[in-house]
Short mmCIF file of C-alpha atoms and ligand atoms in Angstrom, two decimals:
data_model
loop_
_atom_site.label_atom_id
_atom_site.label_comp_id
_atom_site.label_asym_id
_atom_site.label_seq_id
_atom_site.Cartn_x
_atom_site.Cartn_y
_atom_site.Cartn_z
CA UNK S 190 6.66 -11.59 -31.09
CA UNK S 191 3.73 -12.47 -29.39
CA UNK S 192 3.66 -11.15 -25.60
CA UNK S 193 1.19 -13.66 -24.09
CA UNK S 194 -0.91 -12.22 -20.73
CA UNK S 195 -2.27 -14.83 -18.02
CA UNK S 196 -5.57 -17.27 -18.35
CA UNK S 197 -7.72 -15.55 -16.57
CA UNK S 198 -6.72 -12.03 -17.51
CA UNK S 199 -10.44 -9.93 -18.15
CA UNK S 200 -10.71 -8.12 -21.29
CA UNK S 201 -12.94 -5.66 -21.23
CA UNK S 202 -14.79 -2.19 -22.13
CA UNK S 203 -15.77 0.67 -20.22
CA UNK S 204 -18.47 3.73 -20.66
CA UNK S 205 -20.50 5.70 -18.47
CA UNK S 206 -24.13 6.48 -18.12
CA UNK S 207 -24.21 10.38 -19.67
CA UNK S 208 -21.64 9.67 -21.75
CA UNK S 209 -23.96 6.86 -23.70
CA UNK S 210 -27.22 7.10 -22.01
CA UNK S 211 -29.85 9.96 -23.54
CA UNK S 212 -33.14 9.62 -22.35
CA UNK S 213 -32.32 12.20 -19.64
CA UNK S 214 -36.14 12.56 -18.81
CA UNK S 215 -37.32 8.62 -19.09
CA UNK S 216 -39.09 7.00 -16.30
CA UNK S 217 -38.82 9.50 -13.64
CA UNK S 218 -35.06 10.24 -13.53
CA UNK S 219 -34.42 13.14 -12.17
CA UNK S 220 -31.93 16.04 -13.40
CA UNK S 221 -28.00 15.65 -12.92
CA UNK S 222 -24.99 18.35 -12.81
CA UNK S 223 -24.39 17.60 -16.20
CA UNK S 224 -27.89 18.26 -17.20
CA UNK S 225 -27.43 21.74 -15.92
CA UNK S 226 -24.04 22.42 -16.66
CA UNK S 227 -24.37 21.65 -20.80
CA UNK S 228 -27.28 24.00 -20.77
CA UNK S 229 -24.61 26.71 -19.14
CA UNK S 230 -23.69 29.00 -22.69
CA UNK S 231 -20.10 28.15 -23.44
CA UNK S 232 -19.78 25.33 -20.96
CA UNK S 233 -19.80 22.32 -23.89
CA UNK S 234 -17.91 23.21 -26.82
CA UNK S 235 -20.26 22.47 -29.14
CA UNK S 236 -23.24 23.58 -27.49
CA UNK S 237 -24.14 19.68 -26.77
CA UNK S 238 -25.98 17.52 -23.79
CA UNK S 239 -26.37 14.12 -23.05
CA UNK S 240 -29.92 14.39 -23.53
CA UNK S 241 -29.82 11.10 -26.56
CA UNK S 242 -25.85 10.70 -26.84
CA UNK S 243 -25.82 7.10 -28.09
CA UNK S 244 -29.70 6.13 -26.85
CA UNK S 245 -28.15 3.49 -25.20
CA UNK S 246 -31.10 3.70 -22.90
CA UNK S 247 -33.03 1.77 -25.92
CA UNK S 248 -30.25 0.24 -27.58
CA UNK S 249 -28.28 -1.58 -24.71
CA UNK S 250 -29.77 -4.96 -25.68
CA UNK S 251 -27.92 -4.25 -29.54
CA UNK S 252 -24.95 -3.04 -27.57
CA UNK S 253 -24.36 -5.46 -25.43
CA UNK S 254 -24.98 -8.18 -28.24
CA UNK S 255 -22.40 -5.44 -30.06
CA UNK S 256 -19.60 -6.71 -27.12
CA UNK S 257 -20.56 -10.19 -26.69
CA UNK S 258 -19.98 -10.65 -30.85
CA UNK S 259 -16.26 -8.34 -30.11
CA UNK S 260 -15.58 -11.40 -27.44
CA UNK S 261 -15.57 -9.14 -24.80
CA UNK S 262 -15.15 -10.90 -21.44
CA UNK S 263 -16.51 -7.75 -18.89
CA UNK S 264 -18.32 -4.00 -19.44
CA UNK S 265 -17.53 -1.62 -17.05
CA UNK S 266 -20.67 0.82 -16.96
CA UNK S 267 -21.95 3.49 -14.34
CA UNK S 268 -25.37 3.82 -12.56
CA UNK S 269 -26.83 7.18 -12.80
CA UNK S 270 -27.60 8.30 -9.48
CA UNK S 271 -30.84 10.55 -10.57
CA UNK S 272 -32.27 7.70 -12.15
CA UNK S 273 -32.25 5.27 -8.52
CA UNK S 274 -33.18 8.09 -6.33
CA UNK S 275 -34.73 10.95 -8.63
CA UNK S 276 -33.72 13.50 -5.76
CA UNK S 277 -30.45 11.90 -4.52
CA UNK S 278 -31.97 10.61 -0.88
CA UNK S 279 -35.10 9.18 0.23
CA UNK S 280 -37.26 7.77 -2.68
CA UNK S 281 -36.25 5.39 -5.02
CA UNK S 282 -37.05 5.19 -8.49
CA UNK S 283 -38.40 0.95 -9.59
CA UNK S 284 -37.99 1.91 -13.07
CA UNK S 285 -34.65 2.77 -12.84
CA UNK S 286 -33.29 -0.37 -10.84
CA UNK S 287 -35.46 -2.32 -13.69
CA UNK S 288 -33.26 -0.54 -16.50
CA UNK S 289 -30.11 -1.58 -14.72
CA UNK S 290 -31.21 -5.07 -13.63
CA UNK S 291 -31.98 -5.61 -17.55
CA UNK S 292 -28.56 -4.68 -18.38
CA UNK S 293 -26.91 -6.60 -15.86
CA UNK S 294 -29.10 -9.59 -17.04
CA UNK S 295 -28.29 -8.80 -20.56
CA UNK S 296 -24.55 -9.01 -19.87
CA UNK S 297 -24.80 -12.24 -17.83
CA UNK S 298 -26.93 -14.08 -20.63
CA UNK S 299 -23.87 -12.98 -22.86
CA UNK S 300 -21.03 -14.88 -20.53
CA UNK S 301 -19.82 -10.92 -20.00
CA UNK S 302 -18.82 -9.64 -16.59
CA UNK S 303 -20.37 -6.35 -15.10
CA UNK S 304 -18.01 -4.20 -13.54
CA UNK S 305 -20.55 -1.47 -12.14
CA UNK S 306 -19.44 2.12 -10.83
CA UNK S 307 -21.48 3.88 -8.79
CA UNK S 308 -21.12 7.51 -9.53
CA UNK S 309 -19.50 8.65 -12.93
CA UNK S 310 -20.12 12.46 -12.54
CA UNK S 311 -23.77 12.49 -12.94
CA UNK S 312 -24.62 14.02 -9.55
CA UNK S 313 -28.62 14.17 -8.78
CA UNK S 314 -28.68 18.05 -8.82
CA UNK S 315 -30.99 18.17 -5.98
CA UNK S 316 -27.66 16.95 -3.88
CA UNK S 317 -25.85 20.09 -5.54
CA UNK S 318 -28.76 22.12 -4.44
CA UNK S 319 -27.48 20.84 -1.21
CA UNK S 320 -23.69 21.67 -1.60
CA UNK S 321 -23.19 18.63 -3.44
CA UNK S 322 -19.40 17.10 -2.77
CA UNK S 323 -18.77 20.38 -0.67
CA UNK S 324 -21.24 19.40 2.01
CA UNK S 325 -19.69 16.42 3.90
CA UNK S 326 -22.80 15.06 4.12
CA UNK S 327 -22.84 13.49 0.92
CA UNK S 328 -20.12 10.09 2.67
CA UNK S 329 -23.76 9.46 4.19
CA UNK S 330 -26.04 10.24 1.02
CA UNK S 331 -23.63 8.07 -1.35
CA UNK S 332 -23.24 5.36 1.14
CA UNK S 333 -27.18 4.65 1.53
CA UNK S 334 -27.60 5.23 -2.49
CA UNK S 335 -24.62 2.37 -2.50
CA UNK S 336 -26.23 0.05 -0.35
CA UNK S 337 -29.55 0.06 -2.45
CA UNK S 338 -27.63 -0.93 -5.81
CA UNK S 339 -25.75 -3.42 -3.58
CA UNK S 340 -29.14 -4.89 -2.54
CA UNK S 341 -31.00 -4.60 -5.50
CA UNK S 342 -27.45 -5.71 -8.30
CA UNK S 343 -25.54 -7.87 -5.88
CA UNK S 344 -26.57 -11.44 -5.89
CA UNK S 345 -25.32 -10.82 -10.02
CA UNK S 346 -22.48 -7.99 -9.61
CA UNK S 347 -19.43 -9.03 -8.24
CA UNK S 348 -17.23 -6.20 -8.74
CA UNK S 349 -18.07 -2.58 -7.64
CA UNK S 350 -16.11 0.57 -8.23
CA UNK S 351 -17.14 3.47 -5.86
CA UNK S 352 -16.26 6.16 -7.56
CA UNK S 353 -14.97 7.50 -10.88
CA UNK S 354 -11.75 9.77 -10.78
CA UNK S 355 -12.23 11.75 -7.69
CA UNK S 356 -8.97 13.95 -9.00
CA UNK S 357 -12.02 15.10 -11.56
CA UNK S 358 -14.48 15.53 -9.27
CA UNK S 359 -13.08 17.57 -7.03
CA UNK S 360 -10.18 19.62 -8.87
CA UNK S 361 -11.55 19.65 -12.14
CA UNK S 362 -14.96 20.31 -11.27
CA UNK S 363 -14.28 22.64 -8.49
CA UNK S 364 -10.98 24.38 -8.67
CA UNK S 365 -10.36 24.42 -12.67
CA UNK S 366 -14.22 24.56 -13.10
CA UNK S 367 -13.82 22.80 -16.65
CA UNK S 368 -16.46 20.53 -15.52
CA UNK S 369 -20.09 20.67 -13.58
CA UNK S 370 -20.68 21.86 -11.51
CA UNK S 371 -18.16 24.50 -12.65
CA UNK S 372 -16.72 26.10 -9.25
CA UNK S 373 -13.26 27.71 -9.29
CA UNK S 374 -12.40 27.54 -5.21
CA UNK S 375 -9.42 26.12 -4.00
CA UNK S 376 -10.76 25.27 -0.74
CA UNK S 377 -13.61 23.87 -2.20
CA UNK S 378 -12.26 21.49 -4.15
CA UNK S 379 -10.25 20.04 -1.26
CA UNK S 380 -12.59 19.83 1.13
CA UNK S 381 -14.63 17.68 -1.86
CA UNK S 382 -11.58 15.51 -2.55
CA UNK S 383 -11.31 14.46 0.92
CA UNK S 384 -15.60 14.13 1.12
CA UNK S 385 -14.84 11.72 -2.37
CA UNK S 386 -12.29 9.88 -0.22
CA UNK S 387 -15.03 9.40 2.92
CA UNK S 388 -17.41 8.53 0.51
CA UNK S 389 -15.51 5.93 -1.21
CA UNK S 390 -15.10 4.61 2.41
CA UNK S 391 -18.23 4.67 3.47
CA UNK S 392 -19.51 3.46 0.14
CA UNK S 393 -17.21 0.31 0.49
CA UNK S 394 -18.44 -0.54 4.18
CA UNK S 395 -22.12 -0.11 2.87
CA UNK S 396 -21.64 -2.31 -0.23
CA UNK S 397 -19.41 -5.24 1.99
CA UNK S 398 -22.53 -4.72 4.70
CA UNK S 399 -25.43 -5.90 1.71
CA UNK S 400 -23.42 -8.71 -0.08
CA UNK S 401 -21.58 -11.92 -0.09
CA UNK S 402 -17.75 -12.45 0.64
CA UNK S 403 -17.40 -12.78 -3.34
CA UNK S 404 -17.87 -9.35 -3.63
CA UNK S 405 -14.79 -6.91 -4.73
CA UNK S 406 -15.05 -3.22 -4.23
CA UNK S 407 -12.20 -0.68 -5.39
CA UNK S 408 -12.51 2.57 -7.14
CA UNK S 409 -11.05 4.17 -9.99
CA UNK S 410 -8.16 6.73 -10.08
CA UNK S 411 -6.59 8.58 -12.93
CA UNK S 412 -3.32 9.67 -12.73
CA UNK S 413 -1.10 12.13 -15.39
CA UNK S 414 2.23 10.81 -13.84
CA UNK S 415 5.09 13.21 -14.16
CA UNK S 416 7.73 13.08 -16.36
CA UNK S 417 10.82 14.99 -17.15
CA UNK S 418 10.70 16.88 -20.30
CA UNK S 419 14.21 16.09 -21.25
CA UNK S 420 17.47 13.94 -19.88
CA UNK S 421 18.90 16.88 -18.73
CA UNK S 422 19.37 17.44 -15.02
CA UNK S 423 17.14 20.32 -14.38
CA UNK S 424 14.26 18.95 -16.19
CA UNK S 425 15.28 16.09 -13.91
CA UNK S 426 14.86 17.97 -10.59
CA UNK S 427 12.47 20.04 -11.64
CA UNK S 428 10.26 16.67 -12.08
CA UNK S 429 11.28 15.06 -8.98
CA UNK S 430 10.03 18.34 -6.87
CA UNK S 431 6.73 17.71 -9.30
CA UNK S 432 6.18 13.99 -8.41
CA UNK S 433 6.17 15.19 -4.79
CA UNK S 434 3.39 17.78 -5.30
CA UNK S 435 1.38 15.11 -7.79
CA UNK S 436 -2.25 15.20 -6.69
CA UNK S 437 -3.39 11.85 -8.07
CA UNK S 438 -1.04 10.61 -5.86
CA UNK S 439 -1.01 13.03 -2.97
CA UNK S 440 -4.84 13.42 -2.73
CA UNK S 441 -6.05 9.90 -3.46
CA UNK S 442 -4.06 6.89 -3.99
CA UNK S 443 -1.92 7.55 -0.76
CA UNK S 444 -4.31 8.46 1.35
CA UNK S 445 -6.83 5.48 0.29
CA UNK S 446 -3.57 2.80 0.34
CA UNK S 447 -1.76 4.39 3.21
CA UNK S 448 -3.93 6.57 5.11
CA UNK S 449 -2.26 10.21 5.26
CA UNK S 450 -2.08 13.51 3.04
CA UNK S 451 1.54 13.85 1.97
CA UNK S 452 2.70 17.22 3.45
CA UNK S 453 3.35 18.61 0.43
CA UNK S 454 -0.56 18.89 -0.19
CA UNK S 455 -0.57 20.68 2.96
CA UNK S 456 1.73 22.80 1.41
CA UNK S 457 0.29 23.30 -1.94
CA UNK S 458 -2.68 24.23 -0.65
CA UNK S 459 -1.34 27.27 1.51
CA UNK S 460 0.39 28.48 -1.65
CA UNK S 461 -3.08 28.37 -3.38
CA UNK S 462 -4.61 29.96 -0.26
CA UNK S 463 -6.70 27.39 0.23
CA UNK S 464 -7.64 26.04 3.45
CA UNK S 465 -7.02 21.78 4.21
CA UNK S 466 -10.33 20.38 4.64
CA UNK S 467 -11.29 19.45 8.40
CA UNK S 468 -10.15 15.48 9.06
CA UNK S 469 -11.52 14.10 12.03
CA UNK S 470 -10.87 10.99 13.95
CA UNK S 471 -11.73 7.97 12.22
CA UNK S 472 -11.69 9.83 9.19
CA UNK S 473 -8.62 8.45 7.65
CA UNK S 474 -9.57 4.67 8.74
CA UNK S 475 -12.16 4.97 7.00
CA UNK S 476 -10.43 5.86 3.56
CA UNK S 477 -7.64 3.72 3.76
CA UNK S 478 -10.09 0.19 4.27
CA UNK S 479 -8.88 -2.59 2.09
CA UNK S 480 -9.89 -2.53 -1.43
CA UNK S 481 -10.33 -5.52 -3.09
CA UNK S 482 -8.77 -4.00 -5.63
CA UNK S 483 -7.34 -0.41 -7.43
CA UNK S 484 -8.89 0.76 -11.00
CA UNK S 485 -6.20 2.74 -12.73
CA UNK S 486 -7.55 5.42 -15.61
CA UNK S 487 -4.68 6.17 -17.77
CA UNK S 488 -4.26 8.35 -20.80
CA UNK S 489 -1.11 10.37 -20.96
CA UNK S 490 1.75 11.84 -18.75
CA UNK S 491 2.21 15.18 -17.03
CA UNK S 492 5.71 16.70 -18.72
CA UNK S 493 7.79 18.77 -16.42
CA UNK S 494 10.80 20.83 -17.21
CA UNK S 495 12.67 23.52 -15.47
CA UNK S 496 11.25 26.83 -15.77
CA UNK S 497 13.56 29.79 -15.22
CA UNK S 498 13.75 29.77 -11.94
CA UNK S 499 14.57 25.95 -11.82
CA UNK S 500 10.65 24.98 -10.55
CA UNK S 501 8.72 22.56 -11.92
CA UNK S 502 6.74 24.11 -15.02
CA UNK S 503 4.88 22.36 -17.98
CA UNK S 504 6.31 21.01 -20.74
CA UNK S 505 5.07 19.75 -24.17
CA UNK S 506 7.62 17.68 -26.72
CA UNK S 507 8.41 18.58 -29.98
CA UNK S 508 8.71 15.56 -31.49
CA UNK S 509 5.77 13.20 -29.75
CA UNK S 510 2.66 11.97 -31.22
CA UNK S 511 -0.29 13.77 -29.39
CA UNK S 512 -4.06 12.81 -29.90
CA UNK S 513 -7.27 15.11 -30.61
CA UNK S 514 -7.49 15.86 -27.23
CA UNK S 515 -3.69 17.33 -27.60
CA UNK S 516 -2.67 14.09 -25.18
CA UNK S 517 0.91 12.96 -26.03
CA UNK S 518 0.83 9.48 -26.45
CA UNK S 519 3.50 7.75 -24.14
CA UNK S 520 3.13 4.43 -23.04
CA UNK S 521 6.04 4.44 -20.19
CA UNK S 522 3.53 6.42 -18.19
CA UNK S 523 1.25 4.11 -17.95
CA UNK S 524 4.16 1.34 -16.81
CA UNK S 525 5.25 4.02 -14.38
CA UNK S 526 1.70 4.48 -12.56
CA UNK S 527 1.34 0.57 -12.39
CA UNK S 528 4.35 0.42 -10.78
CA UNK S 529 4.02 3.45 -8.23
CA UNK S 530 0.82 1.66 -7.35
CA UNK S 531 2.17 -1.46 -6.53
CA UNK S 532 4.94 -0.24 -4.55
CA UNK S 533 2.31 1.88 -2.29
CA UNK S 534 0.35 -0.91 -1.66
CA UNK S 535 3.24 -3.40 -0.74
CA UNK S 536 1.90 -5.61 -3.82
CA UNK S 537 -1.15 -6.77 -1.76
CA UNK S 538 -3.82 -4.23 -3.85
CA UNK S 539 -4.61 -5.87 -7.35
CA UNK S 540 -4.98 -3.49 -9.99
CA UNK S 541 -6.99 -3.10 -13.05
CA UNK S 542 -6.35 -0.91 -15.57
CA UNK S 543 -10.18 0.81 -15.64
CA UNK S 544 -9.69 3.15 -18.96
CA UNK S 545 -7.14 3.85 -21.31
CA UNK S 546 -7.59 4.72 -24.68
CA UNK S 547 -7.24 7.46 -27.31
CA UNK S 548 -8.73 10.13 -29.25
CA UNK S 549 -7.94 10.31 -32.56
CA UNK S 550 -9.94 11.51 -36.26
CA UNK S 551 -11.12 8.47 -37.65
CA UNK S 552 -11.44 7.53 -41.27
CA UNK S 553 -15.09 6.25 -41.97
CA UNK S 554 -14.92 4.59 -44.91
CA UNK S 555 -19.13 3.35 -45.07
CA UNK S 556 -20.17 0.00 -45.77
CA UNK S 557 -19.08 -1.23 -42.41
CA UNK S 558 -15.42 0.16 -42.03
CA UNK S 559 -13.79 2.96 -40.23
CA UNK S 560 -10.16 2.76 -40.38
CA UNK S 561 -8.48 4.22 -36.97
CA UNK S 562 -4.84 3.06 -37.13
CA UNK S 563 -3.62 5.34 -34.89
CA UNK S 564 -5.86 3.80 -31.55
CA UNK S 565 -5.06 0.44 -32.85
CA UNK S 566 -1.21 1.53 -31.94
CA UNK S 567 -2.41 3.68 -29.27
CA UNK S 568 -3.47 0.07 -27.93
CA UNK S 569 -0.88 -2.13 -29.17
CA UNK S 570 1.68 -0.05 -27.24
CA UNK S 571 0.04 0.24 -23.77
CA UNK S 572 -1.10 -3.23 -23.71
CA UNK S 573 2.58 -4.13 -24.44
CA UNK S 574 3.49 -1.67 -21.35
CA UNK S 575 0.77 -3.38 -19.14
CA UNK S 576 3.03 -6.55 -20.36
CA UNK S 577 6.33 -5.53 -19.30
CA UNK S 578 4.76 -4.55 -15.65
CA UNK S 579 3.27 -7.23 -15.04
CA UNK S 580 6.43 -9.31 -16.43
CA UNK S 581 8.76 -7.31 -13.90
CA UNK S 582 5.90 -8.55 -10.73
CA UNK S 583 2.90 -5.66 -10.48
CA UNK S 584 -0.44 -7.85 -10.21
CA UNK S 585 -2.30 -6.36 -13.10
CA UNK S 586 -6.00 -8.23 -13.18
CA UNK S 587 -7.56 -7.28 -16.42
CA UNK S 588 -7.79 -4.26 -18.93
CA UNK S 589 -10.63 -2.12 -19.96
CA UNK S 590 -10.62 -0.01 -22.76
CA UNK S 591 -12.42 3.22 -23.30
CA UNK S 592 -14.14 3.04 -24.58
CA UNK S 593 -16.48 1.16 -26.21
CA UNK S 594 -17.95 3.30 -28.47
CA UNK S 595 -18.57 7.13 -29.31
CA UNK S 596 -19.80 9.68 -27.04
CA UNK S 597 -20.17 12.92 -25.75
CA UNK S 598 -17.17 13.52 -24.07
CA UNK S 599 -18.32 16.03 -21.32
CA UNK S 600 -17.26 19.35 -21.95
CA UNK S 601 -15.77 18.71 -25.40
CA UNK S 602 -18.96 17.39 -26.78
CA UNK S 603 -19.41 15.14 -29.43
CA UNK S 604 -15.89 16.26 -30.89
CA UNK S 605 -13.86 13.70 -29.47
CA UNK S 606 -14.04 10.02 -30.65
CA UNK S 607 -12.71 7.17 -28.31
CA UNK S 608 -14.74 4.40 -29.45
CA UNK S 609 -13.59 1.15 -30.85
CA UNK S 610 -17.33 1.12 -32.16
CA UNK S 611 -18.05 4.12 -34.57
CA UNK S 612 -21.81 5.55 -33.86
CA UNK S 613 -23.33 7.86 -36.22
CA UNK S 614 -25.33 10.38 -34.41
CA UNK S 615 -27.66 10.94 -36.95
CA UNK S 616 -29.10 6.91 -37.52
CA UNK S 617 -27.39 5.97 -34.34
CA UNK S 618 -26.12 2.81 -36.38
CA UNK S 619 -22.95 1.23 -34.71
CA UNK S 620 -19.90 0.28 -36.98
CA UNK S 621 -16.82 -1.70 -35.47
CA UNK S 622 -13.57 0.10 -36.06
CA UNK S 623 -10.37 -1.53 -36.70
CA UNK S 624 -9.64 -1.10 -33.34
CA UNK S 625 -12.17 -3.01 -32.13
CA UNK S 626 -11.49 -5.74 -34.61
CA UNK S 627 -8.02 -5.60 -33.29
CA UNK S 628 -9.37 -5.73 -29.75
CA UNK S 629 -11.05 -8.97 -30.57
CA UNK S 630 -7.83 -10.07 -31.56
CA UNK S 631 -5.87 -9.44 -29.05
CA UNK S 632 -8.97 -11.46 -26.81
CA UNK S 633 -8.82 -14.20 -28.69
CA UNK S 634 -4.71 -14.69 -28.52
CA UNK S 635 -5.09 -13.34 -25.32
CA UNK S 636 -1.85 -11.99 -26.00
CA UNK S 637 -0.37 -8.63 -27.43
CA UNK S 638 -0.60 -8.58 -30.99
C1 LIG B 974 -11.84 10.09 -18.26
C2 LIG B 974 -13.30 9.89 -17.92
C3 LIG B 974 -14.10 9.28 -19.04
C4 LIG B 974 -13.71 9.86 -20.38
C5 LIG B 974 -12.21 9.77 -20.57
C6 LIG B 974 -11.73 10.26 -21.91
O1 LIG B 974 -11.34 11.12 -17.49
O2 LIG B 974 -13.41 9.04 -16.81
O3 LIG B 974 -15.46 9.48 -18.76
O4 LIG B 974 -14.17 11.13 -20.49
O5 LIG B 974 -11.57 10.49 -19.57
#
């Protein structure tokens, strides 16, 4: 049966500018993290950079005519920093506003909506050079780098995302060190969440300061929501104590809907020995500003069982479908975070889901067909969960997938494939997967399918 969504509801695609970019060293941009970071031995697993990646630098007029044939309705892509302001503050860089204002144009002469974020991971490395999200500085460098895309893209974009999973940015890239700039410090990588947190505030105030009322600003969270590993009741408990200590939650989307640090972060980060980042007054004002709207990245839960001691400890099921990335496929999670969101904000934050997508091996046929079954499911089933939330009341605005097409995939390289559009490194030629054809699909019914 057909499970119809609302006129109106966006359909979209999302990518970033590494991820698809190349042309690192084109009209003056200047180095990133993750130009530094893939050149790090063992850092990538394949030894890979983002130095061509898709050479959507060249291509993005064929791209974009790629989405507009798909019937997308809306791209959500990123600005690179280091190609606006080479060295992160002061000068800025014509040829790179140029590069985005003919995308933007591009996307507009196509009837598609641009969704822009302002920083997907590619920090200028001068700012690193500078102590980069460590330095609480960098509220003030990423609000004035915000208000010159907002003066420069505004009069065409209408909907702004801050910034791209700060969960990533600060734990992953700081305290795991799995991603640049590759720092394993507990304090660290708090005191950079809650600098991602002022500068998503101060970004927002900046960005509301240089347009028009029509504007929308949000950012984009991901979240692994917990989940018990089995029915039984210590798997049960064990998850509850979990969902307490969840730092997607704890570290961002509380603090930015309801303007506190749960204690249990407090908490946590004694056990880690790391020391809570200095808040000062104003400082949580500032992050908890209404957003026009929440971006929700969602790819697969966190499972929790009971580990001898009865404490929460990871879990991984037996009998689940998992993707490439080893990411168990579970569509309830998603329904779950959509939910949690809307009860934090009361109802009154919209949400849209920013990425969700899959991972899988596809089957490239030639001749124009890659079979990819799997990520047409992978689809089928959260779109039919982003359904049954928004049936039981959550206000879910419009869907992006990621992503649109192949790309490097940060520290796993190009070994990972989430595209609905195949791209073949070698000729660079673009093929349309089934699940893209099935995307289109689902556009045109505007419906699950
Ligand atoms: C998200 C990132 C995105 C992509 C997907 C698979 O965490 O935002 O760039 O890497 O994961």
């Amino acid at each position: 049966m057909e499970q119809p969504f609302p006129p109106g509801f966006l359909w979209g695609a999302a990518t970033s500018s590494y991820q698809i970019e190349g042309a690192v060293h084109e009209d003056g941009r200047g180095s990133s993290i993750w130009d530094d970071f893939s050149r790090r031995p063992g850092a990538i697993i394949d030894g890979s950079n983002g130095d061509v990646a898709c050479d959507h630098y060249h291509r993005f007029n064929e791209d974009v005519a790629l989405m507009a044939g798909m019937g997308l309705q809306a791209y959500r892509f990123s600005i690179a920093w280091p190609r606006i302001l080479p060295d992160g503050t002061g000068a800025v860089e014509q040829r790179g506003l140029d590069f985005y204002n003919r995308v933007i144009d591009a996307c507009l002469a196509n009837g598609i909506v641009p969704f822009a974020t302002l920083y997907h991971w590619d920090l200028p490395s001068a700012l690193q050079a500078r102590g980069g999200w460590g330095n609480r500085d960098i509220a003030g460098w990423f609000a004035d780098y915000s208000a010159i895309c907002a003066r420069a893209f505004g009069d065409r974009v209408k909907h702004w995302i801050t910034l791209n999973e700060p969960w990533c940015i600060a734990f992953l890239c700081h305290e795991i060190g799995a991603h640049a700039p590759g720092q394993k410090d507990g304090t660290l990588a708090r005191a950079a969440a809650h600098h991602c947190n002022l500068a998503h505030g101060a970004g927002m105030q900046a960005i509301r300061a240089c347009t028009t009322a029509d504007t929308q600003v949000g950012i984009a969270l991901n979240f692994g929501p917990v989940m018990p590993l089995t029915d039984s009741a210590e798997d049960k408990a064990a998850a509850a104590i979990a969902h307490s200590y969840d730092q997607f939650y704890g570290w961002f989307s509380t603090p930015i809907l309801k303007g506190f640090y749960p204690q249990e972060m407090v908490h946590a980060a004694a056990l880690r020995n790391a020391a809570m980042p200095a808040i000062r007054p104003g400082d949580m004002a500032l992050i908890s500003q209404r957003n026009d709207f929440m971006g929700v990245n969602y790819y697969t839960p966190t499972r929790i069982r009971a580990g001898a001691d009865g404490r929460p400890a990871p879990g991984h099921l037996q009998d689940a479908e998992y993707t490439l990335m080893d990411w168990e496929v579970e569509p309830k999670g998603l329904e779950l975070v959509l939910h949690e969101l809307h009860a934090a904000s009361n109802g009154k934050t919209p949400l849209y889901i920013t990425e969700n997508g899959a991972s899988f091996a596809d089957e490239v046929i030639g001749g124009g067909v890659v079979h990819d079954e799997a990520r047409v499911n992978y689809f089928r089933s959260h779109l039919a969960a982003s359904h049954d939330a928004m049936q039981a009341g959550v206000d879910l605005r419009g869907y992006f997938a990621w992503s649109l097409m192949d790309n490097f995939e940060w520290a796993k390289g190009y070994q990972q494939f989430f595209g609905m559009v195949h791209v073949d490194y070698a000729t660079q030629r673009r093929t349309i997967k089934d699940s893209g054809h099935y995307f289109s699909q689902v556009i045109r019914a505007n419906a699950v399918i």
